[in-house]
Short mmCIF file of C-alpha atoms in Angstrom, two decimals:
data_model
loop_
_atom_site.label_atom_id
_atom_site.label_comp_id
_atom_site.label_asym_id
_atom_site.label_seq_id
_atom_site.Cartn_x
_atom_site.Cartn_y
_atom_site.Cartn_z
CA VAL A 43 -136.47 8.61 63.85
CA GLY A 44 -135.55 12.14 63.87
CA CYS A 45 -133.18 14.24 65.96
CA PRO A 46 -134.38 16.54 68.60
CA ILE A 47 -133.28 20.07 67.89
CA ILE A 48 -132.18 22.95 70.38
CA THR A 49 -132.00 26.18 68.56
CA THR A 50 -132.46 29.75 69.10
CA ASP A 51 -135.37 32.05 68.17
CA LYS A 52 -133.23 34.28 65.94
CA GLN A 53 -133.25 34.81 62.04
CA GLU A 54 -135.84 32.82 60.41
CA ILE A 55 -135.77 29.86 62.57
CA PRO A 56 -139.37 30.67 64.18
CA ILE A 57 -140.82 30.33 60.71
CA PHE A 58 -140.18 26.54 60.86
CA PHE A 59 -139.43 25.85 64.46
CA LYS A 60 -141.76 26.12 67.26
CA ASP A 61 -140.77 25.67 71.09
CA GLN A 62 -142.13 22.47 72.54
CA VAL A 63 -143.53 21.44 69.27
CA ASN A 64 -140.75 20.56 67.20
CA CYS A 65 -137.49 21.85 68.88
CA LEU A 66 -136.60 23.47 72.20
CA ILE A 67 -135.71 27.09 72.04
CA ALA A 68 -132.69 28.21 73.95
CA ASN A 69 -131.02 31.76 73.49
CA THR A 70 -128.16 31.58 76.36
CA PRO A 71 -125.60 29.15 77.23
CA GLU A 72 -127.52 28.25 80.32
CA GLU A 73 -130.77 27.66 78.27
CA ILE A 74 -129.12 25.14 76.16
CA VAL A 75 -127.58 23.25 79.05
CA SER A 76 -131.06 23.21 80.45
CA ALA A 77 -132.98 22.02 77.18
CA ALA A 78 -130.27 19.38 76.80
CA ASN A 79 -130.79 18.05 80.35
CA ARG A 80 -134.43 18.10 79.71
CA LEU A 81 -134.02 15.81 76.48
CA ILE A 82 -131.69 13.50 78.44
CA GLN A 83 -134.23 13.14 81.39
CA ASP A 84 -137.13 12.84 79.28
CA LEU A 85 -136.97 10.33 76.46
CA GLU A 86 -140.54 10.60 75.53
CA LEU A 87 -140.00 14.45 74.83
CA CYS A 88 -136.76 13.51 73.10
CA LYS A 89 -138.63 11.24 70.73
CA ARG A 90 -141.76 13.36 70.06
CA LEU A 91 -139.60 16.36 69.30
CA GLY A 92 -137.05 14.35 67.15
CA ASN A 93 -139.92 12.83 65.12
CA ALA A 94 -141.68 16.53 64.93
CA ALA A 95 -138.30 17.86 63.81
CA ARG A 96 -137.90 15.34 61.23
CA GLU A 97 -141.39 15.85 59.73
CA THR A 98 -140.82 19.72 59.59
CA ALA A 99 -137.29 19.00 57.77
CA LEU A 100 -139.02 16.83 55.22
CA GLN A 101 -141.87 19.03 54.50
CA SER A 102 -139.85 22.40 54.70
CA PHE A 103 -136.61 21.47 53.31
CA SER A 104 -137.15 18.62 50.67
CA MET A 105 -135.48 18.88 47.33
CA LEU A 106 -138.94 18.63 45.79
CA ARG A 107 -140.10 21.70 47.53
CA PHE A 108 -136.51 23.39 46.82
CA THR A 109 -136.92 22.65 43.29
CA GLU A 110 -140.42 23.67 43.13
CA GLN A 111 -139.55 27.11 44.69
CA TRP A 112 -136.52 27.47 42.28
CA SER A 113 -138.58 26.71 39.07
CA ASN A 114 -141.20 29.17 40.36
CA LEU A 115 -138.73 32.15 40.67
CA PHE A 116 -137.13 31.41 37.41
CA LEU A 117 -140.59 31.50 35.99
CA SER A 118 -141.88 34.62 37.61
CA THR A 119 -138.87 36.41 36.83
CA TYR A 120 -138.73 35.39 32.94
CA GLU A 121 -142.26 36.54 32.99
CA ALA A 122 -141.73 39.73 34.60
CA ASN A 123 -139.07 40.60 32.01
CA ARG A 124 -141.07 39.48 28.71
#
């Protein structure tokens, strides 16, 4: 089971997280309170967003993905400077 996320739409967050799909977007203190209240009142939404956020984290931030990207970066840098 995952943890539902309330986040902003700033920086690169929208690349990974989409409102109502795997998180709730809130950009002001009032919106954060409203989003938290929605999650408290709607357990199905809470579960769905939590599970979707977990899947996003596993797919986008896994150690395997990180090491593959890191290795590709080193390889491309090496090849560009040969």
